[in-house]
Short mmCIF file of the C-alpha atoms (twelve columns), coordinates in Angstrom:
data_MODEL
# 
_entry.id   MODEL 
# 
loop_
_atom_site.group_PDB 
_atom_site.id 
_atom_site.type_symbol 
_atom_site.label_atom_id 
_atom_site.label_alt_id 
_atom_site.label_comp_id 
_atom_site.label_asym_id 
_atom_site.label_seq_id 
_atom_site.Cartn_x 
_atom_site.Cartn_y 
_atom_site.Cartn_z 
_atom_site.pdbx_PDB_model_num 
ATOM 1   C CA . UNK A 1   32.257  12.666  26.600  1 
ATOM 2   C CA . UNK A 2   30.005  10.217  27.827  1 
ATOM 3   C CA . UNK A 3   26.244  10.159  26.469  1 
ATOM 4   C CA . UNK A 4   23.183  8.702   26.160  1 
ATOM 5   C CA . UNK A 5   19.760  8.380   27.360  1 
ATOM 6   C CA . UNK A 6   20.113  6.605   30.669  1 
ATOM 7   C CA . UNK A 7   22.990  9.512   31.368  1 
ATOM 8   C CA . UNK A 8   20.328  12.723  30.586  1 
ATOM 9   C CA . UNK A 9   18.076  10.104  32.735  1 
ATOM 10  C CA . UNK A 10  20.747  10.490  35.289  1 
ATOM 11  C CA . UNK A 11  21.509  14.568  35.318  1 
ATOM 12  C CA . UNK A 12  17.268  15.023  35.273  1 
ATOM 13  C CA . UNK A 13  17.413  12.779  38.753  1 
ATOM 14  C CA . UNK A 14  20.466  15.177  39.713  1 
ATOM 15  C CA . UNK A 15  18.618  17.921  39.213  1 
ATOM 16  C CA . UNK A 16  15.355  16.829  41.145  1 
ATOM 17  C CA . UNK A 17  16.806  14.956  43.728  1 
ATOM 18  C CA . UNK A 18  19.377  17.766  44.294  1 
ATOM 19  C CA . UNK A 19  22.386  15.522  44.710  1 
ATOM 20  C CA . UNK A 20  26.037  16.007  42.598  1 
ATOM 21  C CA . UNK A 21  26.552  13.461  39.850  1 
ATOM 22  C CA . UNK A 22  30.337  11.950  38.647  1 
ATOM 23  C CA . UNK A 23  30.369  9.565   36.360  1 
ATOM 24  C CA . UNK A 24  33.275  7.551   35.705  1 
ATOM 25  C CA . UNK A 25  34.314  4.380   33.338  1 
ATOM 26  C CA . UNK A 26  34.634  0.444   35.310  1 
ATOM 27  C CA . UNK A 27  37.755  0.864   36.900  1 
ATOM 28  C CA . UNK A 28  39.220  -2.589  35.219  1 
ATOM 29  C CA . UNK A 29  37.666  -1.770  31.818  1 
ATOM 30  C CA . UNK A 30  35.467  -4.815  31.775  1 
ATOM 31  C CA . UNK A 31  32.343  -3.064  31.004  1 
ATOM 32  C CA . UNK A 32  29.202  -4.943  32.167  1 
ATOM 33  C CA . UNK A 33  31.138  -7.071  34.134  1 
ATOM 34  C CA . UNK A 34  31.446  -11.147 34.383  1 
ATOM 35  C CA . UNK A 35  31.333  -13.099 37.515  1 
ATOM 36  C CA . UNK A 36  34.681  -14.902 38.809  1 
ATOM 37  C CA . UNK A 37  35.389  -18.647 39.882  1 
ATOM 38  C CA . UNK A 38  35.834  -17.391 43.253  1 
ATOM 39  C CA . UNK A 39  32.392  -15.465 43.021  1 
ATOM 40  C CA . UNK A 40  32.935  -11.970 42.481  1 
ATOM 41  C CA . UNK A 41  32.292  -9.939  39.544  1 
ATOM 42  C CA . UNK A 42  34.201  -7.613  36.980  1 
ATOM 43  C CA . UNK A 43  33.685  -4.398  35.372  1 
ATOM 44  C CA . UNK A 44  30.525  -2.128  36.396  1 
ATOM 45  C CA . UNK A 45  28.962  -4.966  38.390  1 
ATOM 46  C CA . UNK A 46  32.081  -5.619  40.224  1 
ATOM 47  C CA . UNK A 47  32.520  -1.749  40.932  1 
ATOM 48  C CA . UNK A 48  28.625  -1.958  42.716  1 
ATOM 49  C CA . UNK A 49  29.819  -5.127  44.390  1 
ATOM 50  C CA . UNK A 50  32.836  -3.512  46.174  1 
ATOM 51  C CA . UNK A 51  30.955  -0.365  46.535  1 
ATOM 52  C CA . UNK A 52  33.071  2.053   44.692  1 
ATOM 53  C CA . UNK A 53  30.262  3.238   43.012  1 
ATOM 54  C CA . UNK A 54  26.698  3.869   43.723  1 
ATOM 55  C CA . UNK A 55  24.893  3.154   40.902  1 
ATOM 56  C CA . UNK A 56  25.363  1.719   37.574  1 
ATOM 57  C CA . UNK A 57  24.208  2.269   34.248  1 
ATOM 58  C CA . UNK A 58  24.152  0.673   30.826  1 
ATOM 59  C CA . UNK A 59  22.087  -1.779  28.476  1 
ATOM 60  C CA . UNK A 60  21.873  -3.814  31.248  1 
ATOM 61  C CA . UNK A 61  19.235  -6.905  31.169  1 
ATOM 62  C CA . UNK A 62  17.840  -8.707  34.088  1 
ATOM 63  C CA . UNK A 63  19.139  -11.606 34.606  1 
ATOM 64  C CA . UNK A 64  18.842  -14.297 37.386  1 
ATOM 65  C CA . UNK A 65  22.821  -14.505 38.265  1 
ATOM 66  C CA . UNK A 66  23.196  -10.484 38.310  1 
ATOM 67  C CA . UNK A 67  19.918  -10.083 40.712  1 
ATOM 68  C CA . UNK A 68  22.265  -12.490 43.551  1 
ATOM 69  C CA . UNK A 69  24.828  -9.836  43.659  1 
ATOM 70  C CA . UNK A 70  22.804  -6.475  42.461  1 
ATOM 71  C CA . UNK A 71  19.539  -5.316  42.736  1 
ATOM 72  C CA . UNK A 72  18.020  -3.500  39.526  1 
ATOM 73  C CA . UNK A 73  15.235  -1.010  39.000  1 
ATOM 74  C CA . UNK A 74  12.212  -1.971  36.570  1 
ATOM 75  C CA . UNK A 75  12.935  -2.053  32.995  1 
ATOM 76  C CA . UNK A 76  12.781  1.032   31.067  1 
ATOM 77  C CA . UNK A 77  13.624  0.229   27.716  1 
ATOM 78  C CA . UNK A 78  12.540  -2.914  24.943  1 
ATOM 79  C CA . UNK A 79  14.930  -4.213  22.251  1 
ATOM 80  C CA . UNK A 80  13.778  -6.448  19.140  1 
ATOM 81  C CA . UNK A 81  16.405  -8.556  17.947  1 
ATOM 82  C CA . UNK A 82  15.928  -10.042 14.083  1 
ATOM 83  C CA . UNK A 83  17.489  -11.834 11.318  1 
ATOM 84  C CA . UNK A 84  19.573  -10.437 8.509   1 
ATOM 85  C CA . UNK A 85  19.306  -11.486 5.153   1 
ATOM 86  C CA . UNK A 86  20.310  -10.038 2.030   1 
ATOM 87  C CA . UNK A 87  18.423  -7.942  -0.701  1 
ATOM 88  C CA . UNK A 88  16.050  -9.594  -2.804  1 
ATOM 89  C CA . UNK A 89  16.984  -9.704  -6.874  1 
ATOM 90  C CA . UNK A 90  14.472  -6.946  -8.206  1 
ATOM 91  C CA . UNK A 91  11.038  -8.337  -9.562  1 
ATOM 92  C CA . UNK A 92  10.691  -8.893  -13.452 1 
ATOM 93  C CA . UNK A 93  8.778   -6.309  -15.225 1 
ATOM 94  C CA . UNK A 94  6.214   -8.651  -16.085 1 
ATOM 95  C CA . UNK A 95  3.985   -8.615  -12.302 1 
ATOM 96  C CA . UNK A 96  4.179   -4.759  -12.453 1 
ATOM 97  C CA . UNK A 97  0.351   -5.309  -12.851 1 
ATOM 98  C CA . UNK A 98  -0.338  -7.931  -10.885 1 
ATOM 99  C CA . UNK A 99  2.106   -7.786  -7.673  1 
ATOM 100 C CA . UNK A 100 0.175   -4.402  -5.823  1 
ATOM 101 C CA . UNK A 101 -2.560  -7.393  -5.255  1 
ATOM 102 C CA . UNK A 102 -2.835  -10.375 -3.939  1 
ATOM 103 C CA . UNK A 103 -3.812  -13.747 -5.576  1 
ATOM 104 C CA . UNK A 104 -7.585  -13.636 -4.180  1 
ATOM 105 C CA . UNK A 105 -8.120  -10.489 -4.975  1 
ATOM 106 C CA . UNK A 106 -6.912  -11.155 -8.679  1 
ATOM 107 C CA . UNK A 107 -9.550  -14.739 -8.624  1 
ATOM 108 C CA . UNK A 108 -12.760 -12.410 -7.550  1 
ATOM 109 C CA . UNK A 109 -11.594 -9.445  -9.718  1 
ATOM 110 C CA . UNK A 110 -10.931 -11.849 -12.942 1 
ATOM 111 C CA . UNK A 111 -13.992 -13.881 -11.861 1 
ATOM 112 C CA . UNK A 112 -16.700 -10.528 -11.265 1 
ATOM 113 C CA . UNK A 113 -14.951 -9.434  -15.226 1 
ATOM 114 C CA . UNK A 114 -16.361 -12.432 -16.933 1 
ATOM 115 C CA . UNK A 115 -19.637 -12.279 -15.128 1 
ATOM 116 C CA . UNK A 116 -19.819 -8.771  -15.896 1 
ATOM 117 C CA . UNK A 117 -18.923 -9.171  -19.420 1 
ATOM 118 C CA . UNK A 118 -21.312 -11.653 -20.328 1 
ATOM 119 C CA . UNK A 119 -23.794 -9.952  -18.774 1 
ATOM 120 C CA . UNK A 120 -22.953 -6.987  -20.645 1 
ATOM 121 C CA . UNK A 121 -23.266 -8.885  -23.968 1 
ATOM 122 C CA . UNK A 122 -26.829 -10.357 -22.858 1 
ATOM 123 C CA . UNK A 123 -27.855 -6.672  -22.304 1 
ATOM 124 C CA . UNK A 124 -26.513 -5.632  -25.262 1 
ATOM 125 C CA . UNK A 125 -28.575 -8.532  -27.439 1 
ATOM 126 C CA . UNK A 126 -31.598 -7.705  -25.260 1 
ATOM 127 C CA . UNK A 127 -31.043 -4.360  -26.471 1 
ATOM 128 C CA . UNK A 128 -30.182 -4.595  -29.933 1 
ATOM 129 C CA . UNK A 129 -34.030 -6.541  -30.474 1 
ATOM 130 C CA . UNK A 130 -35.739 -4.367  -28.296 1 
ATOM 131 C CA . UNK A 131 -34.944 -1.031  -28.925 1 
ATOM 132 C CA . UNK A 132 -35.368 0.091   -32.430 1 
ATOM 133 C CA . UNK A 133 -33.315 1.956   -34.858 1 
ATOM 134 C CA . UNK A 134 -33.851 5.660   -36.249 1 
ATOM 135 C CA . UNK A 135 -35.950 3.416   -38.865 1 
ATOM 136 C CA . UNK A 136 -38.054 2.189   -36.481 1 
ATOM 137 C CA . UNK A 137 -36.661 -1.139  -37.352 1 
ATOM 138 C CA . UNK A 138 -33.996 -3.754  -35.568 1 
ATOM 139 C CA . UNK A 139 -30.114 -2.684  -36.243 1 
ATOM 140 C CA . UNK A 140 -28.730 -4.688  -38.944 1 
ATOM 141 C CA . UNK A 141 -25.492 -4.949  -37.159 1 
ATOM 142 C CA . UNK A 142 -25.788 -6.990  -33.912 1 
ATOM 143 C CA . UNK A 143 -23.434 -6.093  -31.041 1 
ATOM 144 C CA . UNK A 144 -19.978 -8.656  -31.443 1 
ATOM 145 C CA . UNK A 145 -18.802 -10.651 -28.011 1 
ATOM 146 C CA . UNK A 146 -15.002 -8.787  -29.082 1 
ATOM 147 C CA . UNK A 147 -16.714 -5.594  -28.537 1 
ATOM 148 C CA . UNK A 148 -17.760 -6.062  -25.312 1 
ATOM 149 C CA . UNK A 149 -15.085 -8.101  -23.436 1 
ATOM 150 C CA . UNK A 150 -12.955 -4.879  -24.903 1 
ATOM 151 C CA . UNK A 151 -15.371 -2.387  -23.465 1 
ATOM 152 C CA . UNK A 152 -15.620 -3.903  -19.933 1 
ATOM 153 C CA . UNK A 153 -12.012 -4.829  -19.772 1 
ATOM 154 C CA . UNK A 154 -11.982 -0.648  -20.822 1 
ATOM 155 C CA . UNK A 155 -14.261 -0.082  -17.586 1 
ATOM 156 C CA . UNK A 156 -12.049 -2.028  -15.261 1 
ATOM 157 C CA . UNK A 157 -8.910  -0.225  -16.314 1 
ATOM 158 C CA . UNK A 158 -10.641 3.143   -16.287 1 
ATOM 159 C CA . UNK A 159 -9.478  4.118   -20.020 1 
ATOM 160 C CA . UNK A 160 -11.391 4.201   -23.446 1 
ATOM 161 C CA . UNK A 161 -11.197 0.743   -25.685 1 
ATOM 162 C CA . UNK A 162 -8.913  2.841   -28.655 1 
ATOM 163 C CA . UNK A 163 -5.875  3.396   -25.501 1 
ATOM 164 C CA . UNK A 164 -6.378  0.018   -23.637 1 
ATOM 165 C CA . UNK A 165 -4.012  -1.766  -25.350 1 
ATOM 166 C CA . UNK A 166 -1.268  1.427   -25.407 1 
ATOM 167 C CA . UNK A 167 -2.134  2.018   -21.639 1 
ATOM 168 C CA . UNK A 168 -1.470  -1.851  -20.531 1 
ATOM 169 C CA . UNK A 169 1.929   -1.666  -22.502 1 
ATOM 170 C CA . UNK A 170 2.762   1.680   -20.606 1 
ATOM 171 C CA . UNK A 171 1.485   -0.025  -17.170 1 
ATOM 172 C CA . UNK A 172 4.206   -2.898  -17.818 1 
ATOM 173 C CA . UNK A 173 6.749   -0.747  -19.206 1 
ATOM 174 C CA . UNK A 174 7.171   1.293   -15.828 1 
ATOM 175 C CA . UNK A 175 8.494   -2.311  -13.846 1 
ATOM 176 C CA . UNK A 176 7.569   -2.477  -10.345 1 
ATOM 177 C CA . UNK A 177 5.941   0.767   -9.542  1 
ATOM 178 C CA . UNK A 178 2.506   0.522   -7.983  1 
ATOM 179 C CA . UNK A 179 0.057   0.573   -10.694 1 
ATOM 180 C CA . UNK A 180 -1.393  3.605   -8.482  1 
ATOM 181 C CA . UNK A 181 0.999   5.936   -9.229  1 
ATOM 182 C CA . UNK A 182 1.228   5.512   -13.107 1 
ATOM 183 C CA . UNK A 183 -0.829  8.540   -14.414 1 
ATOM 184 C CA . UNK A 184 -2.699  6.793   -17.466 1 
ATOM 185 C CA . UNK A 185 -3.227  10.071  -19.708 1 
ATOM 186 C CA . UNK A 186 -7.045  9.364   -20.686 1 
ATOM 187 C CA . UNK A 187 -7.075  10.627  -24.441 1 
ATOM 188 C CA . UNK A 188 -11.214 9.924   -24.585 1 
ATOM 189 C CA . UNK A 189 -13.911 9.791   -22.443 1 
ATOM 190 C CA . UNK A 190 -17.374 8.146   -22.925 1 
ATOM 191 C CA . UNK A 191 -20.313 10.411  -23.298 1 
ATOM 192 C CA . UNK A 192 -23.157 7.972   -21.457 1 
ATOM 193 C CA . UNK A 193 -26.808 7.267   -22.892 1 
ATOM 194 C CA . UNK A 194 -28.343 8.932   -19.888 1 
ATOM 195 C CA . UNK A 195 -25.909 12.046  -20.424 1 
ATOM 196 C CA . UNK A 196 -27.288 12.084  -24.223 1 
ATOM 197 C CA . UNK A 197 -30.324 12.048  -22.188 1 
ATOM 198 C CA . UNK A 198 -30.131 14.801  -20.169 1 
ATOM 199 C CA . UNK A 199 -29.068 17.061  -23.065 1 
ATOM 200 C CA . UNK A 200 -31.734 16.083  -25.306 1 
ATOM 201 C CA . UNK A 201 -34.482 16.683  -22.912 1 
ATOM 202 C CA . UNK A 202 -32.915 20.106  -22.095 1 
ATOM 203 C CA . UNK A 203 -34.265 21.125  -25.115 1 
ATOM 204 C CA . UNK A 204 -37.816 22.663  -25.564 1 
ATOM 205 C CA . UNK A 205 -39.306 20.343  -28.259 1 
ATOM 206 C CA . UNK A 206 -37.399 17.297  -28.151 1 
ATOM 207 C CA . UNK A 207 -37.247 14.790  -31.530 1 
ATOM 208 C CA . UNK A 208 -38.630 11.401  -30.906 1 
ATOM 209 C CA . UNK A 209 -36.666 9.880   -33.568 1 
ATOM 210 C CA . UNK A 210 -33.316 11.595  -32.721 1 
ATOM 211 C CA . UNK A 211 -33.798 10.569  -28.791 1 
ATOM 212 C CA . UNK A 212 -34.681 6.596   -29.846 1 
ATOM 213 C CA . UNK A 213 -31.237 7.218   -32.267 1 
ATOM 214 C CA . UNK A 214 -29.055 8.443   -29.283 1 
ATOM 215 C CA . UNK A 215 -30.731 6.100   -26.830 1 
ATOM 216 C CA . UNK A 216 -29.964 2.961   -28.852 1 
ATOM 217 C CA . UNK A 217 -26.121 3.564   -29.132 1 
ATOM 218 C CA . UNK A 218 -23.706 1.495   -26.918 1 
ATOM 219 C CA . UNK A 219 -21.287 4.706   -26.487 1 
ATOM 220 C CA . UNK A 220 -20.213 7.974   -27.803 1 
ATOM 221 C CA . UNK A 221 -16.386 9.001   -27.943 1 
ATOM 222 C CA . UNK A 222 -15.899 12.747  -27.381 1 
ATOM 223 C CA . UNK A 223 -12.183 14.177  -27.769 1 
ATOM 224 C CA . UNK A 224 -11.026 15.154  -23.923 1 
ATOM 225 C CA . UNK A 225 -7.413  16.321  -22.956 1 
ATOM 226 C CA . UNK A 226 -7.249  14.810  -19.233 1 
# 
């Protein structure tokens, strides 16, 4: 049974032009046809040539020496032609993090980290002079560089500081797979200064002392299953 597109393309024409369609195979079963040394052509071009049949169809392309003895209708179809190679070796476990992005994006996203991290500390020394303790006096314990390049490396990764370490090993341990679909189970979430805020000014008489407390920590860690 012969099929294809260009033969439904033929049966549609049947139909519309009202005319009865046989099909047959190149009589000398040289398919497309090559031309001769004494300049006539084999197979379905050959058939055209001699006029045994009136059209011919196939995946025919134009060319220059088959327009001398044929004439052909506009094309109707593209092909893209390529280069095999084989697989690549799978990647090594170790760029699961980094391979989703490219090598820019990793400069500006390492270089806006330690910009943002050192600003972070400033604000946190600014802070730790400026706003007082429960005491009304400076905090004896001043904020450590550690804690901060752990707390914004937390913010860029999404998780709290006490699971960064666990969630970076569990990022690496799934291989290549995007880093968007590994579902990071956040064990704690960080209650925010202006949240603390918000609830403390909810209430009808507010304590000065306990608001100047809350305002002058760095975080709060509530318990959250996510």
């Amino acid at each position: 049974m012969v099929a294809g597109i260009e033969i439904r393309l033929l049966h549609i024409l049947a139909e519309a032009l009202n005319f009865h369609l046989t099909i047959m195979n190149p009589s000398d079963g040289r398919k497309w046809g090559q031309p001769m040394e004494n300049g006539t052509w084999t197979g379905m071009t050959g058939d055209l040539t001699r006029r045994k049949a009136h059209m011919a169809v196939a995946n025919y392309f134009i060319h220059i020496h088959i327009l001398e003895v044929v004439d052909m209708t506009v094309a109707y179809d593209m092909e893209f032609g390529c280069f095999i190679t084989p697989l690549p070796e799978p990647l090594p476990q170790w760029v699961a993090l980094i391979y989703p992005f490219s090598l820019p994006v990793w400069l500006v996203t390492l270089l806006l980290l330690g910009v943002g991290t050192v600003l972070l500390h400033i604000t946190s020394l600014l802070s730790h002079h400026i706003i007082p303790s429960q005491d009304n006096t400076a905090s004896a314990s001043s904020p450590s560089l550690t804690h901060n390049v752990f707390y914004a490396t937390g913010i860029f990764f999404g998780v709290g500081m006490p699971w960064l370490i666990q969630d970076l090993l569990r990022i690496n341990k799934h291989g290549a797979k995007s880093t968007s679909d590994i579902n990071l189970n956040k064990r704690y979430e960080v209650l925010r200064v202006g949240n603390a805020d918000r609830l403390i000014r909810k209430r009808k008489d507010p304590n000065e002392n306990e608001f100047k407390f809350v305002a002058s920590l760095e975080e709060v860690y509530v318990t959250s299953q996510i």
